[in-house]
Amino acid sequence: MKVAILISGRGSNMERLVESCKTNNKSASVELVFSNNAEASGLSFAKNNGIETSVIDHRIYEKREDFDHELDKKLRENNIDFICNAGFMRILSEDFVNNWFNKQINIHPSLLPDFKGLDVHKRVIESKTNISGCTVHLVRAGVDEGPIIGQISTKVETNDNEEILSIKVLKLEHILYPVCLKLFSDNLIQINEDKIIYSKEAIDQLDEINARLGK
Ligand code: GAR
């Protein structure tokens, strides 16, 4: 499966996906790292790892659809089969989302459907909830919407601040995202309407995360 990873900044999740595709996930290969931001620091990791990179600055397009059209073109030029959004901070138009229906996943640093959008950890801390985590989900037209593939939770301790919580959750993201991508590239899940049907191997692989984390 030829994968494109979309980033807007640091790209630490992208790094984990690339590493996993070079080691334990031979059914997927990262063919393109794309960013809407030329300054995205993750781009250099991709280049240093011999991965094709591409930047299209969204600010030069008046309409969201025009940027999305160029992105779509770039993905098709590179024969991409599947997209992973990894800290890609752009809302994608409905047409784009529909063109890549069930072929695009996203990672979000909360237990969706709670805390969609920005400033997640700040809002989690302020809410005084004692549980947070991360989610990988299929992309649908609404922001951070779509059928959930996998989640990992963590306790929010009373003395956690935004920074501590973001570090804790990011570590979990780095574990969850490669496993979820592998579920797709190994054909271990099926999607019926918006329902995810997990094979036994898929369930085992998701369970194994909890075992690894001692949960
Ligand atoms: C990650 O925490 C990811 O979950 C979040 O941006 C960060 C990117 O970090 N994404 C979203 O909030 C999307 N709604 P990274 O660039 O180091 O992977």
PDB file of N, CA, C and O in Angstrom, residues 19-68:
ATOM      1  N   GLU A  19       9.197   4.854  10.297  1.00  0.00           N
ATOM      2  CA  GLU A  19      10.033   3.811  10.923  1.00  0.00           C
ATOM      3  C   GLU A  19       9.328   2.466  10.892  1.00  0.00           C
ATOM      4  O   GLU A  19       9.923   1.440  10.598  1.00  0.00           O
ATOM      5  N   SER A  20       8.039   2.499  11.205  1.00  0.00           N
ATOM      6  CA  SER A  20       7.290   1.239  11.250  1.00  0.00           C
ATOM      7  C   SER A  20       7.196   0.605   9.859  1.00  0.00           C
ATOM      8  O   SER A  20       7.286  -0.624   9.715  1.00  0.00           O
ATOM      9  N   CYS A  21       7.035   1.437   8.832  1.00  0.00           N
ATOM     10  CA  CYS A  21       6.950   0.882   7.473  1.00  0.00           C
ATOM     11  C   CYS A  21       8.299   0.321   7.009  1.00  0.00           C
ATOM     12  O   CYS A  21       8.358  -0.450   6.055  1.00  0.00           O
ATOM     13  N   LYS A  22       9.371   0.744   7.673  1.00  0.00           N
ATOM     14  CA  LYS A  22      10.686   0.202   7.290  1.00  0.00           C
ATOM     15  C   LYS A  22      11.027  -1.045   8.084  1.00  0.00           C
ATOM     16  O   LYS A  22      11.985  -1.732   7.777  1.00  0.00           O
ATOM     17  N   THR A  23      10.289  -1.301   9.154  1.00  0.00           N
ATOM     18  CA  THR A  23      10.653  -2.433  10.015  1.00  0.00           C
ATOM     19  C   THR A  23       9.552  -3.483  10.064  1.00  0.00           C
ATOM     20  O   THR A  23       9.596  -4.469   9.354  1.00  0.00           O
ATOM     21  N   ASN A  24       8.505  -3.219  10.855  1.00  0.00           N
ATOM     22  CA  ASN A  24       7.525  -4.301  11.091  1.00  0.00           C
ATOM     23  C   ASN A  24       6.289  -4.242  10.193  1.00  0.00           C
ATOM     24  O   ASN A  24       5.411  -5.069  10.304  1.00  0.00           O
ATOM     25  N   ASN A  25       6.208  -3.228   9.341  1.00  0.00           N
ATOM     26  CA  ASN A  25       5.033  -3.157   8.476  1.00  0.00           C
ATOM     27  C   ASN A  25       5.447  -3.108   7.013  1.00  0.00           C
ATOM     28  O   ASN A  25       5.503  -2.046   6.395  1.00  0.00           O
ATOM     29  N   LYS A  26       5.710  -4.290   6.470  1.00  0.00           N
ATOM     30  CA  LYS A  26       6.210  -4.350   5.100  1.00  0.00           C
ATOM     31  C   LYS A  26       5.088  -4.218   4.071  1.00  0.00           C
ATOM     32  O   LYS A  26       5.342  -4.110   2.877  1.00  0.00           O
ATOM     33  N   SER A  27       3.844  -4.221   4.530  1.00  0.00           N
ATOM     34  CA  SER A  27       2.736  -4.124   3.566  1.00  0.00           C
ATOM     35  C   SER A  27       2.423  -2.670   3.209  1.00  0.00           C
ATOM     36  O   SER A  27       1.573  -2.409   2.365  1.00  0.00           O
ATOM     37  N   ALA A  28       3.090  -1.727   3.874  1.00  0.00           N
ATOM     38  CA  ALA A  28       2.878  -0.312   3.540  1.00  0.00           C
ATOM     39  C   ALA A  28       4.224   0.350   3.296  1.00  0.00           C
ATOM     40  O   ALA A  28       5.214   0.007   3.944  1.00  0.00           O
ATOM     41  N   SER A  29       4.245   1.283   2.341  1.00  0.00           N
ATOM     42  CA  SER A  29       5.486   2.045   2.182  1.00  0.00           C
ATOM     43  C   SER A  29       5.131   3.519   2.033  1.00  0.00           C
ATOM     44  O   SER A  29       4.177   3.875   1.324  1.00  0.00           O
ATOM     45  N   VAL A  30       5.883   4.348   2.748  1.00  0.00           N
ATOM     46  CA  VAL A  30       5.601   5.786   2.710  1.00  0.00           C
ATOM     47  C   VAL A  30       6.272   6.357   1.463  1.00  0.00           C
ATOM     48  O   VAL A  30       7.496   6.359   1.337  1.00  0.00           O
ATOM     49  N   GLU A  31       5.447   6.805   0.536  1.00  0.00           N
ATOM     50  CA  GLU A  31       5.953   7.269  -0.757  1.00  0.00           C
ATOM     51  C   GLU A  31       6.028   8.781  -0.836  1.00  0.00           C
ATOM     52  O   GLU A  31       6.698   9.327  -1.713  1.00  0.00           O
ATOM     53  N   LEU A  32       5.297   9.464   0.043  1.00  0.00           N
ATOM     54  CA  LEU A  32       5.234  10.925  -0.054  1.00  0.00           C
ATOM     55  C   LEU A  32       4.935  11.517   1.316  1.00  0.00           C
ATOM     56  O   LEU A  32       4.065  11.023   2.038  1.00  0.00           O
ATOM     57  N   VAL A  33       5.697  12.560   1.657  1.00  0.00           N
ATOM     58  CA  VAL A  33       5.337  13.369   2.826  1.00  0.00           C
ATOM     59  C   VAL A  33       5.002  14.750   2.295  1.00  0.00           C
ATOM     60  O   VAL A  33       5.815  15.392   1.624  1.00  0.00           O
ATOM     61  N   PHE A  34       3.789  15.165   2.567  1.00  0.00           N
ATOM     62  CA  PHE A  34       3.275  16.427   2.018  1.00  0.00           C
ATOM     63  C   PHE A  34       3.027  17.402   3.156  1.00  0.00           C
ATOM     64  O   PHE A  34       2.552  17.024   4.223  1.00  0.00           O
ATOM     65  N   SER A  35       3.313  18.668   2.890  1.00  0.00           N
ATOM     66  CA  SER A  35       2.967  19.687   3.884  1.00  0.00           C
ATOM     67  C   SER A  35       2.407  20.931   3.209  1.00  0.00           C
ATOM     68  O   SER A  35       2.792  21.271   2.086  1.00  0.00           O
ATOM     69  N   ASN A  36       1.522  21.597   3.925  1.00  0.00           N
ATOM     70  CA  ASN A  36       1.011  22.892   3.471  1.00  0.00           C
ATOM     71  C   ASN A  36       1.937  24.006   3.950  1.00  0.00           C
ATOM     72  O   ASN A  36       1.679  25.177   3.690  1.00  0.00           O
ATOM     73  N   ASN A  37       2.992  23.616   4.700  1.00  0.00           N
ATOM     74  CA  ASN A  37       3.843  24.598   5.344  1.00  0.00           C
ATOM     75  C   ASN A  37       5.306  24.270   5.057  1.00  0.00           C
ATOM     76  O   ASN A  37       5.829  23.255   5.534  1.00  0.00           O
ATOM     77  N   ALA A  38       5.962  25.147   4.281  1.00  0.00           N
ATOM     78  CA  ALA A  38       7.356  24.898   3.884  1.00  0.00           C
ATOM     79  C   ALA A  38       8.286  24.830   5.094  1.00  0.00           C
ATOM     80  O   ALA A  38       9.369  24.257   5.021  1.00  0.00           O
ATOM     81  N   GLU A  39       7.857  25.438   6.203  1.00  0.00           N
ATOM     82  CA  GLU A  39       8.707  25.466   7.403  1.00  0.00           C
ATOM     83  C   GLU A  39       8.510  24.232   8.286  1.00  0.00           C
ATOM     84  O   GLU A  39       9.131  24.130   9.350  1.00  0.00           O
ATOM     85  N   ALA A  40       7.633  23.341   7.904  1.00  0.00           N
ATOM     86  CA  ALA A  40       7.353  22.167   8.750  1.00  0.00           C
ATOM     87  C   ALA A  40       8.651  21.410   9.019  1.00  0.00           C
ATOM     88  O   ALA A  40       9.316  20.953   8.078  1.00  0.00           O
ATOM     89  N   SER A  41       9.008  21.269  10.285  1.00  0.00           N
ATOM     90  CA  SER A  41      10.323  20.693  10.583  1.00  0.00           C
ATOM     91  C   SER A  41      10.375  19.208  10.205  1.00  0.00           C
ATOM     92  O   SER A  41      11.453  18.678   9.945  1.00  0.00           O
ATOM     93  N   GLY A  42       9.227  18.553  10.149  1.00  0.00           N
ATOM     94  CA  GLY A  42       9.193  17.137   9.778  1.00  0.00           C
ATOM     95  C   GLY A  42       9.684  16.863   8.369  1.00  0.00           C
ATOM     96  O   GLY A  42      10.088  15.739   8.054  1.00  0.00           O
ATOM     97  N   LEU A  43       9.683  17.866   7.508  1.00  0.00           N
ATOM     98  CA  LEU A  43      10.072  17.637   6.109  1.00  0.00           C
ATOM     99  C   LEU A  43      11.519  17.162   5.999  1.00  0.00           C
ATOM    100  O   LEU A  43      11.835  16.331   5.147  1.00  0.00           O
ATOM    101  N   SER A  44      12.382  17.659   6.887  1.00  0.00           N
ATOM    102  CA  SER A  44      13.798  17.277   6.753  1.00  0.00           C
ATOM    103  C   SER A  44      13.987  15.807   7.120  1.00  0.00           C
ATOM    104  O   SER A  44      14.806  15.118   6.506  1.00  0.00           O
ATOM    105  N   PHE A  45      13.229  15.328   8.113  1.00  0.00           N
ATOM    106  CA  PHE A  45      13.322  13.894   8.444  1.00  0.00           C
ATOM    107  C   PHE A  45      12.971  13.056   7.209  1.00  0.00           C
ATOM    108  O   PHE A  45      13.652  12.090   6.877  1.00  0.00           O
ATOM    109  N   ALA A  46      11.886  13.455   6.540  1.00  0.00           N
ATOM    110  CA  ALA A  46      11.443  12.696   5.369  1.00  0.00           C
ATOM    111  C   ALA A  46      12.531  12.706   4.291  1.00  0.00           C
ATOM    112  O   ALA A  46      12.895  11.660   3.743  1.00  0.00           O
ATOM    113  N   LYS A  47      13.061  13.908   4.026  1.00  0.00           N
ATOM    114  CA  LYS A  47      14.115  14.005   2.990  1.00  0.00           C
ATOM    115  C   LYS A  47      15.314  13.152   3.362  1.00  0.00           C
ATOM    116  O   LYS A  47      15.852  12.419   2.529  1.00  0.00           O
ATOM    117  N   ASN A  48      15.733  13.238   4.632  1.00  0.00           N
ATOM    118  CA  ASN A  48      16.900  12.459   5.070  1.00  0.00           C
ATOM    119  C   ASN A  48      16.661  10.956   4.972  1.00  0.00           C
ATOM    120  O   ASN A  48      17.602  10.172   4.983  1.00  0.00           O
ATOM    121  N   ASN A  49      15.402  10.573   4.930  1.00  0.00           N
ATOM    122  CA  ASN A  49      15.073   9.154   4.818  1.00  0.00           C
ATOM    123  C   ASN A  49      14.726   8.766   3.390  1.00  0.00           C
ATOM    124  O   ASN A  49      14.147   7.709   3.149  1.00  0.00           O
ATOM    125  N   GLY A  50      15.085   9.638   2.461  1.00  0.00           N
ATOM    126  CA  GLY A  50      14.912   9.316   1.039  1.00  0.00           C
ATOM    127  C   GLY A  50      13.460   9.294   0.587  1.00  0.00           C
ATOM    128  O   GLY A  50      13.135   8.658  -0.420  1.00  0.00           O
ATOM    129  N   ILE A  51      12.591   9.987   1.323  1.00  0.00           N
ATOM    130  CA  ILE A  51      11.169   9.993   0.939  1.00  0.00           C
ATOM    131  C   ILE A  51      10.875  11.276   0.174  1.00  0.00           C
ATOM    132  O   ILE A  51      11.338  12.370   0.559  1.00  0.00           O
ATOM    133  N   GLU A  52      10.124  11.139  -0.882  1.00  0.00           N
ATOM    134  CA  GLU A  52       9.719  12.298  -1.685  1.00  0.00           C
ATOM    135  C   GLU A  52       8.898  13.250  -0.804  1.00  0.00           C
ATOM    136  O   GLU A  52       8.023  12.815  -0.051  1.00  0.00           O
ATOM    137  N   THR A  53       9.213  14.534  -0.898  1.00  0.00           N
ATOM    138  CA  THR A  53       8.422  15.517  -0.143  1.00  0.00           C
ATOM    139  C   THR A  53       7.801  16.507  -1.120  1.00  0.00           C
ATOM    140  O   THR A  53       8.316  16.708  -2.230  1.00  0.00           O
ATOM    141  N   SER A  54       6.720  17.106  -0.664  1.00  0.00           N
ATOM    142  CA  SER A  54       6.066  18.099  -1.503  1.00  0.00           C
ATOM    143  C   SER A  54       5.419  19.138  -0.595  1.00  0.00           C
ATOM    144  O   SER A  54       4.880  18.801   0.467  1.00  0.00           O
ATOM    145  N   VAL A  55       5.523  20.389  -0.999  1.00  0.00           N
ATOM    146  CA  VAL A  55       4.910  21.473  -0.224  1.00  0.00           C
ATOM    147  C   VAL A  55       4.024  22.283  -1.150  1.00  0.00           C
ATOM    148  O   VAL A  55       4.448  22.670  -2.245  1.00  0.00           O
ATOM    149  N   ILE A  56       2.797  22.497  -0.737  1.00  0.00           N
ATOM    150  CA  ILE A  56       1.939  23.456  -1.437  1.00  0.00           C
ATOM    151  C   ILE A  56       1.404  24.398  -0.363  1.00  0.00           C
ATOM    152  O   ILE A  56       0.753  23.954   0.591  1.00  0.00           O
ATOM    153  N   ASP A  57       1.726  25.669  -0.508  1.00  0.00           N
ATOM    154  CA  ASP A  57       1.305  26.648   0.494  1.00  0.00           C
ATOM    155  C   ASP A  57      -0.173  26.978   0.276  1.00  0.00           C
ATOM    156  O   ASP A  57      -0.540  27.523  -0.775  1.00  0.00           O
ATOM    157  N   HIS A  58      -0.986  26.654   1.269  1.00  0.00           N
ATOM    158  CA  HIS A  58      -2.440  26.867   1.108  1.00  0.00           C
ATOM    159  C   HIS A  58      -2.785  28.346   0.943  1.00  0.00           C
ATOM    160  O   HIS A  58      -3.826  28.686   0.392  1.00  0.00           O
ATOM    161  N   ARG A  59      -1.855  29.224   1.415  1.00  0.00           N
ATOM    162  CA  ARG A  59      -2.194  30.661   1.407  1.00  0.00           C
ATOM    163  C   ARG A  59      -2.247  31.259   0.006  1.00  0.00           C
ATOM    164  O   ARG A  59      -2.791  32.331  -0.190  1.00  0.00           O
ATOM    165  N   ILE A  60      -1.677  30.542  -0.988  1.00  0.00           N
ATOM    166  CA  ILE A  60      -1.714  31.113  -2.338  1.00  0.00           C
ATOM    167  C   ILE A  60      -3.036  30.822  -3.040  1.00  0.00           C
ATOM    168  O   ILE A  60      -3.261  31.271  -4.152  1.00  0.00           O
ATOM    169  N   TYR A  61      -3.892  30.037  -2.391  1.00  0.00           N
ATOM    170  CA  TYR A  61      -5.181  29.713  -3.019  1.00  0.00           C
ATOM    171  C   TYR A  61      -6.303  30.475  -2.330  1.00  0.00           C
ATOM    172  O   TYR A  61      -6.358  30.514  -1.096  1.00  0.00           O
ATOM    173  N   GLU A  62      -7.150  31.059  -3.148  1.00  0.00           N
ATOM    174  CA  GLU A  62      -8.273  31.791  -2.567  1.00  0.00           C
ATOM    175  C   GLU A  62      -9.296  30.838  -1.978  1.00  0.00           C
ATOM    176  O   GLU A  62      -9.875  31.072  -0.944  1.00  0.00           O
ATOM    177  N   LYS A  63      -9.498  29.740  -2.719  1.00  0.00           N
ATOM    178  CA  LYS A  63     -10.539  28.809  -2.284  1.00  0.00           C
ATOM    179  C   LYS A  63      -9.920  27.521  -1.756  1.00  0.00           C
ATOM    180  O   LYS A  63      -8.962  26.997  -2.352  1.00  0.00           O
ATOM    181  N   ARG A  64     -10.480  27.035  -0.673  1.00  0.00           N
ATOM    182  CA  ARG A  64     -10.035  25.777  -0.073  1.00  0.00           C
ATOM    183  C   ARG A  64     -10.021  24.648  -1.120  1.00  0.00           C
ATOM    184  O   ARG A  64      -9.089  23.850  -1.197  1.00  0.00           O
ATOM    185  N   GLU A  65     -11.045  24.629  -1.976  1.00  0.00           N
ATOM    186  CA  GLU A  65     -11.193  23.555  -2.965  1.00  0.00           C
ATOM    187  C   GLU A  65     -10.019  23.546  -3.951  1.00  0.00           C
ATOM    188  O   GLU A  65      -9.631  22.486  -4.443  1.00  0.00           O
ATOM    189  N   ASP A  66      -9.473  24.736  -4.249  1.00  0.00           N
ATOM    190  CA  ASP A  66      -8.372  24.801  -5.219  1.00  0.00           C
ATOM    191  C   ASP A  66      -7.099  24.182  -4.641  1.00  0.00           C
ATOM    192  O   ASP A  66      -6.369  23.466  -5.339  1.00  0.00           O
ATOM    193  N   PHE A  67      -6.848  24.476  -3.369  1.00  0.00           N
ATOM    194  CA  PHE A  67      -5.701  23.858  -2.699  1.00  0.00           C
ATOM    195  C   PHE A  67      -5.901  22.339  -2.668  1.00  0.00           C
ATOM    196  O   PHE A  67      -5.001  21.566  -3.015  1.00  0.00           O
ATOM    197  N   ASP A  68      -7.099  21.927  -2.280  1.00  0.00           N
ATOM    198  CA  ASP A  68      -7.380  20.492  -2.157  1.00  0.00           C
ATOM    199  C   ASP A  68      -7.227  19.785  -3.511  1.00  0.00           C
ATOM    200  O   ASP A  68      -6.777  18.639  -3.578  1.00  0.00           O
TER     201      ASP A  68
END
